[in-house]
Coordinates of C-alpha atoms in Angstrom, one line a residue:
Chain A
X1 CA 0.0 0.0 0.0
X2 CA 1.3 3.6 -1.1
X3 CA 1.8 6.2 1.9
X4 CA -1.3 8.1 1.9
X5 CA -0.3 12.3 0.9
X6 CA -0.7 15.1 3.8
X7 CA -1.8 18.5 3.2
X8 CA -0.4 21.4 4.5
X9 CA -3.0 21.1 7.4
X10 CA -2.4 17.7 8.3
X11 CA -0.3 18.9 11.5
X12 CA -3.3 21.4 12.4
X13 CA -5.5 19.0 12.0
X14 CA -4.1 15.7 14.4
X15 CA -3.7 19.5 17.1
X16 CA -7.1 20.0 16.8
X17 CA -7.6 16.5 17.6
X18 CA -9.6 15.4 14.4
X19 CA -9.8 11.9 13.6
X20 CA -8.2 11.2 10.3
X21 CA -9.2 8.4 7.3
X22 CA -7.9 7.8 4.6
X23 CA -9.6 9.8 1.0
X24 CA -8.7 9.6 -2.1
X25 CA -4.9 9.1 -1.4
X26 CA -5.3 11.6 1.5
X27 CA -4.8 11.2 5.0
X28 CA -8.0 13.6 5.8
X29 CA -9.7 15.1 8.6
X30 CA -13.0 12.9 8.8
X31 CA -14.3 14.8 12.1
X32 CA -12.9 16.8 15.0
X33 CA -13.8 16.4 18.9
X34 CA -16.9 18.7 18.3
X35 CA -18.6 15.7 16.0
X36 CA -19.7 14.9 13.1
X37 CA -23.7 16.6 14.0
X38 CA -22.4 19.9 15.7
X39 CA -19.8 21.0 13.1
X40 CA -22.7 20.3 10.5
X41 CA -24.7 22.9 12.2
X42 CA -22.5 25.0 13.4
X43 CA -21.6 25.6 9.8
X44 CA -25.2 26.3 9.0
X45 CA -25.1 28.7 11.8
X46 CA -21.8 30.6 12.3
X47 CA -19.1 29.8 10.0
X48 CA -17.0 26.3 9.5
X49 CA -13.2 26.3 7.9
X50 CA -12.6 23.3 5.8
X51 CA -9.3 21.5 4.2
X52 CA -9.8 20.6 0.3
X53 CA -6.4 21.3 -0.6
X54 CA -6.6 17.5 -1.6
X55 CA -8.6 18.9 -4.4
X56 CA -7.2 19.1 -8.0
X57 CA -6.2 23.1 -9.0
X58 CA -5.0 24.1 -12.4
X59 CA -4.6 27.1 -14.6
X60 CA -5.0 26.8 -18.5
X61 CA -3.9 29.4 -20.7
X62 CA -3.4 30.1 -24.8
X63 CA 0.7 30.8 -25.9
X64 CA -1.0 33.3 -28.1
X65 CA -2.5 34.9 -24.9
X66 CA -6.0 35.2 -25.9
X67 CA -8.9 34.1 -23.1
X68 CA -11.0 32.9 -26.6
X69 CA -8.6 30.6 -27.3
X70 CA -7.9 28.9 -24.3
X71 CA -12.5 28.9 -23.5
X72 CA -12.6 27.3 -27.0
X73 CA -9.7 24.2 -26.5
X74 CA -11.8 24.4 -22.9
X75 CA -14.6 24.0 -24.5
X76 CA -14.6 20.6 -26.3
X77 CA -14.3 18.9 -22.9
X78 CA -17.2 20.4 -20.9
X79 CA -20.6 21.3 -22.0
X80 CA -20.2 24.8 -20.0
X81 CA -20.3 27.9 -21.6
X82 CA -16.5 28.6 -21.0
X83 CA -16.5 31.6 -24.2
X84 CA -19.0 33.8 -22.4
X85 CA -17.4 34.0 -18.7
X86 CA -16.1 37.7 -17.7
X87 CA -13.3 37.9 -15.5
X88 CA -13.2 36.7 -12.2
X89 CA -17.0 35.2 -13.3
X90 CA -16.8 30.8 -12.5
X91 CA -19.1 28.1 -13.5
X92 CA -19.9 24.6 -12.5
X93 CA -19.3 21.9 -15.3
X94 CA -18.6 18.0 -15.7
X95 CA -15.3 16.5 -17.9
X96 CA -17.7 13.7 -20.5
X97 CA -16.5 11.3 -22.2
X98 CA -17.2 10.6 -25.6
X99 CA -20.7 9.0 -24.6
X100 CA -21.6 11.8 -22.0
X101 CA -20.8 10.0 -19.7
X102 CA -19.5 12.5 -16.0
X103 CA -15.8 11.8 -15.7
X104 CA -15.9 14.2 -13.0
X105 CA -17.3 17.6 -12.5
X106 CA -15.6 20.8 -11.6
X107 CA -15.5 24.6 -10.8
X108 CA -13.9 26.7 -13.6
X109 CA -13.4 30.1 -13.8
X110 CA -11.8 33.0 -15.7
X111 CA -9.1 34.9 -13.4
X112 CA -10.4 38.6 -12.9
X113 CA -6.4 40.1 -11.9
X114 CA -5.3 42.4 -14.5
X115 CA -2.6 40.8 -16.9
X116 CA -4.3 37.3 -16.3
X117 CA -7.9 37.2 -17.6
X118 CA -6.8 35.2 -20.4
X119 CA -6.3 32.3 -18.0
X120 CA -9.0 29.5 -16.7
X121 CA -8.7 28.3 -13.3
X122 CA -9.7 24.6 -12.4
X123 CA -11.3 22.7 -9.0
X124 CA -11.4 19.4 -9.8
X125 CA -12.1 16.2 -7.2
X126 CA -9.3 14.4 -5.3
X127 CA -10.3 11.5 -6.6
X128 CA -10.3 12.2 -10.1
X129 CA -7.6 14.6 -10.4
X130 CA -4.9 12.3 -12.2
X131 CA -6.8 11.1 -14.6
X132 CA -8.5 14.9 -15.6
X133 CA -5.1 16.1 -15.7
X134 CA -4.2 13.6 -18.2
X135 CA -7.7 14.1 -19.9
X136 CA -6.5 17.7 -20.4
X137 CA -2.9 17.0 -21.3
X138 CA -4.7 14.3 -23.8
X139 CA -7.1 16.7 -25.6
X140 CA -5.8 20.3 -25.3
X141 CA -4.6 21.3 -28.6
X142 CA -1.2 22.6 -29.0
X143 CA -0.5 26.2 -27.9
X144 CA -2.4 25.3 -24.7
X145 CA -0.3 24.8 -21.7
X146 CA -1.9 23.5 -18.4
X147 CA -0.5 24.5 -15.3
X148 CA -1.0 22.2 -12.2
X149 CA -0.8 23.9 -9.2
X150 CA -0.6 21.1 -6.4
X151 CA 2.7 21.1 -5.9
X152 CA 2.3 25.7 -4.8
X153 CA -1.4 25.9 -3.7
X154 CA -3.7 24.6 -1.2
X155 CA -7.3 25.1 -0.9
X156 CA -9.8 26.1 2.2
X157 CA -13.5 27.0 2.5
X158 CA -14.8 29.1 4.7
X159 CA -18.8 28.5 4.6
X160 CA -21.5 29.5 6.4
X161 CA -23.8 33.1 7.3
X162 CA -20.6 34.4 9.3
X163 CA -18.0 33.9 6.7
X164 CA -18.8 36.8 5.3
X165 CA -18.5 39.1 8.2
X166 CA -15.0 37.0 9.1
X167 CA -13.4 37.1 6.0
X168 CA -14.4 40.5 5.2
X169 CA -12.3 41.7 8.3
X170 CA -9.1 40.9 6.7
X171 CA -10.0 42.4 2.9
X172 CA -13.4 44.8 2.7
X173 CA -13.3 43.6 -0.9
X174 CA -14.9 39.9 -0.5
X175 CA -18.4 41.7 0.9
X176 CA -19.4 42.7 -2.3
X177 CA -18.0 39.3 -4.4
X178 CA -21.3 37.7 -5.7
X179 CA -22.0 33.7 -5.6
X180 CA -19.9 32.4 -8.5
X181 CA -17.8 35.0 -8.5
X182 CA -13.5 35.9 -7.7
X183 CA -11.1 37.9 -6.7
X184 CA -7.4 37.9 -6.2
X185 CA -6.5 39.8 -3.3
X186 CA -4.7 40.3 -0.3
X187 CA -5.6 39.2 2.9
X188 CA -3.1 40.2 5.1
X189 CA 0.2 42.2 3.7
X190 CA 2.0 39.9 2.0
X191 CA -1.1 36.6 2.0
X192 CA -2.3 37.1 -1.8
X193 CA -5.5 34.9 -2.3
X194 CA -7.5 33.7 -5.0
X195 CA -10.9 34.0 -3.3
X196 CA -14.0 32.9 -4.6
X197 CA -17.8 33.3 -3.4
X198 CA -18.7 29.6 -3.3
X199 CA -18.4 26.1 -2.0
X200 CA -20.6 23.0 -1.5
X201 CA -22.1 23.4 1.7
X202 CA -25.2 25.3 0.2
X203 CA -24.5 28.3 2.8
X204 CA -22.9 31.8 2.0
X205 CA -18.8 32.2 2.0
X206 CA -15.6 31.7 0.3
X207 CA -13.1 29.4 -1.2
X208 CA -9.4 30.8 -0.8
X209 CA -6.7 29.6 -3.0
X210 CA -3.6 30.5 -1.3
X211 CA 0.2 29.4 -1.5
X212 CA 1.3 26.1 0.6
X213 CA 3.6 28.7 2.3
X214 CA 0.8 30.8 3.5
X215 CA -1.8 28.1 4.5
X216 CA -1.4 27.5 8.1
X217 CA -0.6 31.2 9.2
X218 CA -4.8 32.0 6.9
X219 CA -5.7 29.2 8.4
X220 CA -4.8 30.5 12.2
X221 CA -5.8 33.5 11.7
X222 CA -9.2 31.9 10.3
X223 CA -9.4 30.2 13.4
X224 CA -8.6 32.8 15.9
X225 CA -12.4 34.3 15.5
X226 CA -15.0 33.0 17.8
X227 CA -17.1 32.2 15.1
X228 CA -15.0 29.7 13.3
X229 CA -14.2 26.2 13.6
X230 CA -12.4 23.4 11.6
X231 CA -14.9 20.8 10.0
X232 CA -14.1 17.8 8.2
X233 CA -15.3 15.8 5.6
X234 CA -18.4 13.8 7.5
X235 CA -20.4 17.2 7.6
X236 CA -19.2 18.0 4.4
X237 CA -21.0 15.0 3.3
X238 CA -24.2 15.7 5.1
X239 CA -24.0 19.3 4.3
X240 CA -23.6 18.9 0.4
X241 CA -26.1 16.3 1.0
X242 CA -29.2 18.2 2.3
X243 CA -27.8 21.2 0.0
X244 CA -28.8 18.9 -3.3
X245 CA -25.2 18.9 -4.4
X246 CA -23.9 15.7 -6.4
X247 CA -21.0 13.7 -4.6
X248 CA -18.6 12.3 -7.6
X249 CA -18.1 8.3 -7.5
X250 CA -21.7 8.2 -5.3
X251 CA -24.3 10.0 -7.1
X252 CA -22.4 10.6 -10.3
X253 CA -19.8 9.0 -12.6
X254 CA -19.6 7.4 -16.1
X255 CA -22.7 5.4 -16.2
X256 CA -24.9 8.6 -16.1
X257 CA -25.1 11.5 -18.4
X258 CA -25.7 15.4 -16.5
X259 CA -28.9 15.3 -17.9
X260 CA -29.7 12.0 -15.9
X261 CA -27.9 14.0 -12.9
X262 CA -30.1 17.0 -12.7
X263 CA -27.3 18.9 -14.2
X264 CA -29.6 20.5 -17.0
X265 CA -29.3 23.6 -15.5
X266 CA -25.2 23.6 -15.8
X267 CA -25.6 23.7 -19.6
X268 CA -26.2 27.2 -21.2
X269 CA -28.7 27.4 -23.9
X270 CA -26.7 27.0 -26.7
X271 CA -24.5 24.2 -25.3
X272 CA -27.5 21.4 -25.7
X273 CA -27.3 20.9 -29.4
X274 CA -25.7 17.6 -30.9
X275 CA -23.3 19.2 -32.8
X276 CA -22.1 21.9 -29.6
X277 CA -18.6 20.5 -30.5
X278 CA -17.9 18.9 -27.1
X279 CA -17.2 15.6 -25.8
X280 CA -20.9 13.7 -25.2
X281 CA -22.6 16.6 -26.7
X282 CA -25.1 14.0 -29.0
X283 CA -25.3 11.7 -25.2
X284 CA -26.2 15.3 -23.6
X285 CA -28.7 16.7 -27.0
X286 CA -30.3 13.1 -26.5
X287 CA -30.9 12.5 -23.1
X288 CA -33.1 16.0 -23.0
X289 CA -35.2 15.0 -26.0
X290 CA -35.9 11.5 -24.3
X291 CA -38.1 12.1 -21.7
X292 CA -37.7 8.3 -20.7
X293 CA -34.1 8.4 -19.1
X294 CA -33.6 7.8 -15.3
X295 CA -33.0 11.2 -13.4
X296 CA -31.9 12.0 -10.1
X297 CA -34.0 12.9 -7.3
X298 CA -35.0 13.7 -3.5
X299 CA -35.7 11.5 -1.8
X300 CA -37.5 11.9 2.0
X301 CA -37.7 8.5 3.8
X302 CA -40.9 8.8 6.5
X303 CA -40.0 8.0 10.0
X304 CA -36.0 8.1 11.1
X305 CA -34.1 5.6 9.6
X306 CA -31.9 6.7 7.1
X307 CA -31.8 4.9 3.8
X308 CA -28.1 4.6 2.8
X309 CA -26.4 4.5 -0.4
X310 CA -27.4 1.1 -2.3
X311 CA -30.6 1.2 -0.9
X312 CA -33.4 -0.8 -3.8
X313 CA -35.6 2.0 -4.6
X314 CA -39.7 0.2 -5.1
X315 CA -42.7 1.7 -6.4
X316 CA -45.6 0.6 -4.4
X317 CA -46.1 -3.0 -6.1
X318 CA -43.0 -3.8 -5.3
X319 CA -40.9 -3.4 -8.1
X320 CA -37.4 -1.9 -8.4
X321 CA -37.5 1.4 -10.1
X322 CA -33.7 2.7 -9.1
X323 CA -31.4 3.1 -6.0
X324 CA -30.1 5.7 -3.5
X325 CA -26.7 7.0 -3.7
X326 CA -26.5 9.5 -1.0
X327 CA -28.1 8.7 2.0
X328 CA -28.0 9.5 5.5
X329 CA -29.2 11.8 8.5
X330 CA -29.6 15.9 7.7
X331 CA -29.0 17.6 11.3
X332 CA -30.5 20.6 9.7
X333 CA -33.3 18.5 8.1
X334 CA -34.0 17.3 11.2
X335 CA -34.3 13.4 9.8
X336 CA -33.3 11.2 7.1
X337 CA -32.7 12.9 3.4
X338 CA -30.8 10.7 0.2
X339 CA -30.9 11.4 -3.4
X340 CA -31.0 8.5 -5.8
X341 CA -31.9 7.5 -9.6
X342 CA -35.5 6.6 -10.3
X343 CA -37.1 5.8 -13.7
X344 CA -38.7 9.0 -14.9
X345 CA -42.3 8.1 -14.4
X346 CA -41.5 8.6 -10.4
X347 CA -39.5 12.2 -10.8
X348 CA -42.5 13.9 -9.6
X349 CA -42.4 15.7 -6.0
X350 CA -44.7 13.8 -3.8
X351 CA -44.9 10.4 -5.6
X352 CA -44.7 7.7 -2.9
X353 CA -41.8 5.2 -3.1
X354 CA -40.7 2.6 -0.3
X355 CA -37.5 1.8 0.2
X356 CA -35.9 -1.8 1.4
X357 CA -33.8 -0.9 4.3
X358 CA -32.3 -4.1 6.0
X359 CA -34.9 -6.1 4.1
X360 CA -38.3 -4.3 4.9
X361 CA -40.1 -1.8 2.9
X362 CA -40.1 1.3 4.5
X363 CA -42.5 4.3 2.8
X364 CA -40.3 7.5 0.9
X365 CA -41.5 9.6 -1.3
X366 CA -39.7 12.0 -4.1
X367 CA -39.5 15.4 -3.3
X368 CA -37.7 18.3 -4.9
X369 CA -33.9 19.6 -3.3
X370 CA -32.8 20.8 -1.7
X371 CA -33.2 19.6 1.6
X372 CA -31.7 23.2 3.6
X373 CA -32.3 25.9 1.5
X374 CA -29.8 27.6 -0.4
X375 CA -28.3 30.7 1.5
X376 CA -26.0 32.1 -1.9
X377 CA -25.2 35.8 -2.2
X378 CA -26.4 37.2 -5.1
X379 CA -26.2 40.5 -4.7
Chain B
X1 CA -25.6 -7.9 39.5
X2 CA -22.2 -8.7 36.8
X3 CA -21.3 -7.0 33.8
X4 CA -19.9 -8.4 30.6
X5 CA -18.5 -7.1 27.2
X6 CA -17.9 -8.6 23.9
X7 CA -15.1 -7.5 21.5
X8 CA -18.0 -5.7 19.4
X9 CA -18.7 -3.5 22.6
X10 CA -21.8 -4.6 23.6
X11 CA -22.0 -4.8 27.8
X12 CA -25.0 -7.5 29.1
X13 CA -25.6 -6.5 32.8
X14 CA -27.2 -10.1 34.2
X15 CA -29.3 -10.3 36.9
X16 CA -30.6 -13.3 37.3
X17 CA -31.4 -15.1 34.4
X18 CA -32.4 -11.5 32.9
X19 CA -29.6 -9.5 30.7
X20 CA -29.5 -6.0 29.9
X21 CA -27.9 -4.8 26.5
X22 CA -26.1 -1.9 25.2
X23 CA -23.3 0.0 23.9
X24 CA -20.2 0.7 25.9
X25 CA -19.4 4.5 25.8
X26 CA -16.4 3.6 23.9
X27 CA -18.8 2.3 21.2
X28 CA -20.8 5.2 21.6
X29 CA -18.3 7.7 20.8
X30 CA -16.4 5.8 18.3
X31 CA -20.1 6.0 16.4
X32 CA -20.7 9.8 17.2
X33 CA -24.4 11.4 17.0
X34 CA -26.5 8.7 17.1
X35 CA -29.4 9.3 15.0
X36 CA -31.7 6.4 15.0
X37 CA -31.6 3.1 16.5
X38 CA -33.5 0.0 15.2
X39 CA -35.1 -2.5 17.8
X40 CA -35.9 -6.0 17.5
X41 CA -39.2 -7.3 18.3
X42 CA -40.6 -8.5 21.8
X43 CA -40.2 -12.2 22.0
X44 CA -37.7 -13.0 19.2
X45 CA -34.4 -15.4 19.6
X46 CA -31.8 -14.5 19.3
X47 CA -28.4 -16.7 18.9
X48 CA -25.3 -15.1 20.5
X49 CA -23.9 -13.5 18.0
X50 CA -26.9 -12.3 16.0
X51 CA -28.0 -8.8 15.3
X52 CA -30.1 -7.9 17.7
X53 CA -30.5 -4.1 16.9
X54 CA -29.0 -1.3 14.7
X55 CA -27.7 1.6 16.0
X56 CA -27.0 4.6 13.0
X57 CA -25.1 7.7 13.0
X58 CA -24.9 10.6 11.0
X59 CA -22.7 9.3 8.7
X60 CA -23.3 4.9 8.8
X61 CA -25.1 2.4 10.2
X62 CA -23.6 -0.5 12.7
X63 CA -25.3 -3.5 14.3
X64 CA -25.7 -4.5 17.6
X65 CA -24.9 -8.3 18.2
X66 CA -27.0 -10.2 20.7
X67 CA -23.9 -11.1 23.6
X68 CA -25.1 -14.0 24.5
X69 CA -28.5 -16.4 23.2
X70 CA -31.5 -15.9 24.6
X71 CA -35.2 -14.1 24.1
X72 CA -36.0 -10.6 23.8
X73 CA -38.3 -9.7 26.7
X74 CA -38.5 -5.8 26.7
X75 CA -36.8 -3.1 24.4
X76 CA -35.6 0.5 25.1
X77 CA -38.5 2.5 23.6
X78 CA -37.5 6.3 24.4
X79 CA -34.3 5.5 22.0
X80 CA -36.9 5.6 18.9
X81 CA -37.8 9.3 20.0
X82 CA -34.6 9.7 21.8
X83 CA -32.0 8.3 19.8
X84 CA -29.4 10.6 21.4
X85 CA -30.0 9.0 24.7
X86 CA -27.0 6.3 23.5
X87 CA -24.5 9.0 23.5
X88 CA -25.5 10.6 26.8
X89 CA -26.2 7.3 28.9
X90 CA -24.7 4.4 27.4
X91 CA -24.5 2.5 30.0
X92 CA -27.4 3.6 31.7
X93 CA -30.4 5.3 30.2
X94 CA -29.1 4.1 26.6
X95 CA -29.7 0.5 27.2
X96 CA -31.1 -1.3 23.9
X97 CA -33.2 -4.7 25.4
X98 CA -33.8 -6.9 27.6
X99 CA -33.4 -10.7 27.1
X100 CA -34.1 -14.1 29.1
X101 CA -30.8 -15.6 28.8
X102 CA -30.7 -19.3 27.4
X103 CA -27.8 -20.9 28.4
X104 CA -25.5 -19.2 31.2
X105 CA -22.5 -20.4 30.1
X106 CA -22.0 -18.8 27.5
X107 CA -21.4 -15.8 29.4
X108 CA -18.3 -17.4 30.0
X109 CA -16.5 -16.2 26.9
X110 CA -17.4 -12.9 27.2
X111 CA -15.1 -9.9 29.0
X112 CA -15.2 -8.8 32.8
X113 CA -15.1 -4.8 32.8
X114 CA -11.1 -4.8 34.0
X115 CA -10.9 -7.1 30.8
X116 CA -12.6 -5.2 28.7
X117 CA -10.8 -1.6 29.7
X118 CA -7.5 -3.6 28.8
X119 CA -9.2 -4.7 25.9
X120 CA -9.9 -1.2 24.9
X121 CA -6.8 0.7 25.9
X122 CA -4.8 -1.7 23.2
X123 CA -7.2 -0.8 20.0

């Protein structure tokens, strides 16, 4: 077995007293002393700091310097509108392959600091991020160059109603940032960020780029406000969960297409032809006209026990129609919430469902996401 | 009254030919919140060994083996409304059931609490 890799953090967070697992190659912070419940909520309420520098960052750029060039090569991998973004402007999108189906799905945006807003900047999963680095090294035409940045940056999100009021202490300029929007500032004299209004958590605040270097003093400082505290990856889970959001390798992956995945709404207009010139783009122009496909849903289970991942999904005579892939407890929900894939003629909010959990039908029914509602600043 | 623990962290408090099951709070915060907790019914046997109950957290389910044989005589009902009970009392309040005990002797293979600490302090 390979030794699992360390983040910058990874002393901070065996301090802290966090109890670590291994992820994706990662020795990572699955909880800290506070558990797995309160750091869910106390993210929902004040503000929680998490470690994703395990997460895939890269910057693409043209030789001829042009942002057009470098959206277009961009382009043929993801069905995102890539052309249109302004600087400092970011968008969610998934890596297909040549079927449609999700080889991963990622943040991308176009950097907004004068002299670089010809480059893209990537987020891309843990998990994933050798094989989209090669995906990108594969496909980019010549004149492209793609920059990986793991070896100089590290990544932390600060989410949650106070993140705004924390982080806006140390740079006035993040107050005004809007949801899917970046800046790259200063956050402290000589602590240059790459900040960006966003996350997975469904709540308000920030991901911060910053250099390995600079990591542990942001993060202390971070820390040092009441508000604040370190959360790991168990209520990252249950807070992407009951926000809706799609967990790569559970709820998506190769064997579904974004249109199966709810990810409709990730594709501009004039990305959902057959011939929009990327990867999957006649998997993505055929799923929407076939109203037959499996799609992702809600899913409330009545009473409390949770329905986990690989839970059968029944209509009510008793025949398989799909299966969870998220599943678990919502502290803010206040019970059980999964998503899973049903056949389409049980997409609608409200149709019953039971669910076989440890051999007995329990009742469920679909319902629409997300579970907490979104808290995004839009301005 | 003796108590006993199994390698899975279950404790049986016997009185009697009467054995009370739960959790150790070792178990208990190993699992974190718990959030629901599944039940057998009243009057089912159980081998030693076999689940007996389910105890869930936020983030996964675990079960609860039955220490010893025996029959089911009366489960914890405030845990179904109460889940959280486990983590505050788990040796007390947290309790799961109660079961006639078959065969005596198989509490035998099971851990005394000085055994079990030991048992504990080397995971």
């Amino acid at each position: 077995m390979s030794e699992l890799l360390k983040t910058k953090l990874h002393a901070k967070h065996q301090a802290l007293g966090a109890k670590m697992v291994p992820f994706a190659g990662y020795d990572m912070p699955v909880q800290y002393p506070m558990g797995v419940m309160k750091e869910h909520l106390h993210t929902r309420e004040k503000a929680g700091l998490f470690d994703v520098s395990h997460m895939g960052q890269c910057f693409i750029f043209a030789d001829d310097g042009t942002f057009e060039t470098a959206a277009r090569a961009l382009e043929t991998l993801v069905p995102a509108d890539i052309q249109s973004l302004k600087p400092g402007q970011q968008r969610y999108s998934q890596f297909l392959n040549d079927e449609g189906g999700i080889l991963d799905d990622l943040m991308i945006s176009r950097l907004g600091f004068e002299g670089h807003t010809h480059k893209l900047y990537l987020v891309v999963n843990a998990g994933c991020k050798a094989d989209d680095f090669m995906h990108l090294a594969t496909y980019m035409p010549p004149g492209i160059t793609i920059d990986v940045a793991d070896d100089t940056l590290s990544l932390i999100a600060l989410q949650g109603p106070k993140a705004v009021d924390v982080l806006s202490q140390f740079n006035p300029a993040v107050r005004d940032l809007t949801f899917m929007n970046s800046i790259d500032i200063p956050l402290t004299p000589t602590i240059w960020c790459h900040v960006s209004r966003s996350g997975y958590t469904g709540e308000d605040g920030y991901e911060i780029s910053v250099k390995h270097d600079d990591v542990q003093t942001l993060t202390d400082m971070l820390l040092a406000h009441e508000d604040v505290e370190m959360i790991g990856l168990g209520a990252r889970d249950s807070l992407r969960l009951e926000a809706g959001l799609c967990l790569y390798g559970h709820d998506i992956d190769t064997g579904v297409s974004p249109i199966e995945a709810g990810l409709f709404w990730s594709i501009q207009k004039h990305r959902r032809s057959a011939n929009a010139g990327y990867k999957g783009a006649a998997r993505v122009a055929a799923d929407i006209a076939d109203k037959s496909t499996k799609r992702l849903v809600g899913i409330q289970p009545e009473g409390r026990a949770p329905a986990r991942e690989h839970t059968e999904i029944q209509d009510l005579d008793g025949n398989t129609i799909g299966e969870i892939t998220s599943g678990g407890f919502g502290p803010t929900a206040g019970g059980p919430v999964a998503m899973g894939y049903v056949a389409r003629k049980f997409t609608k909010a409200g149709t019953p469902i039971q669910l076989i959990v440890r051999g007995k039908p329990r009742a469920a029914k679909v319902v629409k996401m997300p579970f907490a509602p979104h808290k995004y600043y839009r301005g | 009254m003796s108590v006993y623990f199994t390698e899975d962290h279950e404790w049986i408090k016997v009185d009697g030919d009467t054995g009370t099951v739960g959790i150790s709070p070792y178990a208990a915060k190993q699992l974190g919140d718990v959030v629901y907790v599944e039940l057998p019914e009243i009057g089912r046997e159980v081998g030693k060994g076999d689940e007996a109950a389910v105890v869930e957290s936020v983030k996964a389910a675990s079960e609860v083996y039955a220490p010893v044989g025996g029959e089911v005589t009366e489960v914890n009902q405030t845990l179904e409304d109460a889940p959280e009970t486990v983590n505050a009392s788990a040796d007390g309040d947290g309790w799961f059931l109660k079961m006639k005990i078959a065969d005596a002797s198989e509490l035998e293979s099971l851990m005394d609490e000085a055994k079990y600490k030991e048992y504990c302090d080397g995971l």
